[in-house]
Every structure is written in C-alpha cells, then in structure tokens.
C-alpha cells in the first residue's frame, strides 16, 4: 500500500489524499511492527502533516494525527482534540470514531467508548475490526456475554482476525472457564497475542 501511495504522490505531489494514505500506511506498519517503530511513526507523521498542509480540513488526516498522538506520543489530551476535530470535519469518519472509542476505553469512559463503537458499526457494518474493538471495550466494561457476541461476529466476518481468540480466551478466564480459555488461545492466529495469552491461561 505504501508503495502505491508513494507512486501516487510522485505523479501528483499536491494530491492531499495520497499523502494521507501514505501516512496511514506508515502508521499501520509502525503499529504492527513491520518497520522500526520510531522511524515508522516519524515517516507517518511527516506524511500526515504534509497532507494537512495541503488540506487542513481533511478529517481522515486529522484522525491519523490523533492516532499518532495516542499510541506514540502518549498525548491523550492532544489525541482527543484531534479526534473531536476530525469528527467535526467528517462526522461519519470511521477512523475517528474507532479511535475515539479506543481513547475513551483507555480513560475508563466505557459508556462513551461503547457509543463510539456502535456508531462505527452502524456506518461500516461489515468491518470486523469495528466489532473486535467493540468487544474489547465490552470486556473491560465487565459485559462479558456481549463482548463474546461482538468478537464472534468479528470472526464470522474475518476468521483469521488477530487478537480475537486471545480476547475470547480472556473472557473465558473472567468467567472461570480455564479449559475454554486454553482452547481459544490455541486458536489465536497472531503469535505475539498467543504467546502472551498462554501464560495467563496456565
């Protein structure tokens, strides 16, 4: 994806969505460890800031900048402001809704987080990650059965979705079902989540 976006901005250097897409691709690479974290986030920030210089009213770029503030800078107040601004510009922006929910969950504002997730799902009902994060929040809110339903929906849409089985394993532990927890963690497709989940179960 990053290669295609780079080609796009070579062809049209003033095309803001190309820079936004490149920033989002770099952000994903850094988030998931496909590139060195510091370098990946630096490149993501540069691309997103370039996009915003070209189009200050881009809700997508504003939301991406908020994601960097939340996950890399640990600037939760700044991230919240970016997400609010992104939703002012684009009320149906799924990234802004998704990450507003994640930030609210981090700050233990579970009712707000759930409301953001439900809006995200309403806008994009076939997005497995939206159901995954909804289930993640419900789990932390202590609503285990609803969390399980959301995560099973995410797996229905994307059977190899990372971290879904790991979360189902944690729900089983919360419900005092260690054998079910073991069964779920052994199905986890992402090695990191599987290896971090196994000690919890054992």
Steps between C-alpha positions, in 0.01 A plus 500: 500500500778741592666438164181586310445816704861604436443456127180706526674796663784479249240543226307770689706655782217737600242221532419506872319161515815333366702641789224403744501144369877480521487622859234243590703221339815605686296517820379143454853382429624660823202383708545138402880490509560458125754784514709644786252684721670838533581522131152383398321753718735778386422427134128470577497836678690670217255372238193590705630848580567549128143392426363748754714779354334429165151448643448620860138381489583134442322305772686184406844662537394670825387164639831340400691775678290425810595135474870590507441723803317218679718198423845656458508834682274385786336842469144397581370857528648588161364180349152575632512849350608358162219243503241765593624722219494209255137424590407867457646485150367152413234377747494155340877448486552140615860549614403794720210304651710186548785682672269723703360175639848365570602820679183505709567137597858583603363777720233269653213691339328180397153636421651757263726238346208266435301781339792576264535132408129465427510804269804351327321167447187677373707681237711198402310184602731262310822617667625218725739731686208718609333200667835391645560832675139515613550159662832616650324792669207289620747255656667776701159637594417161655231414245646162404208341315456805277876509446495137393219565251689793345824303469326201346350739244847634423621144438197425285603791277874423516586150633874579532453834676791565735437517876137385479565152642739648758222726624252211501754313713511788749121509512498128579749563783278780632216247505714235679517270196872415472458211256297718264765772542772253398300390197456860386861611549626200303292623203656847507657580160740770621808351665555793735145496633509120528830496690388775738164330557628150578666595834178667612307180437760271661 
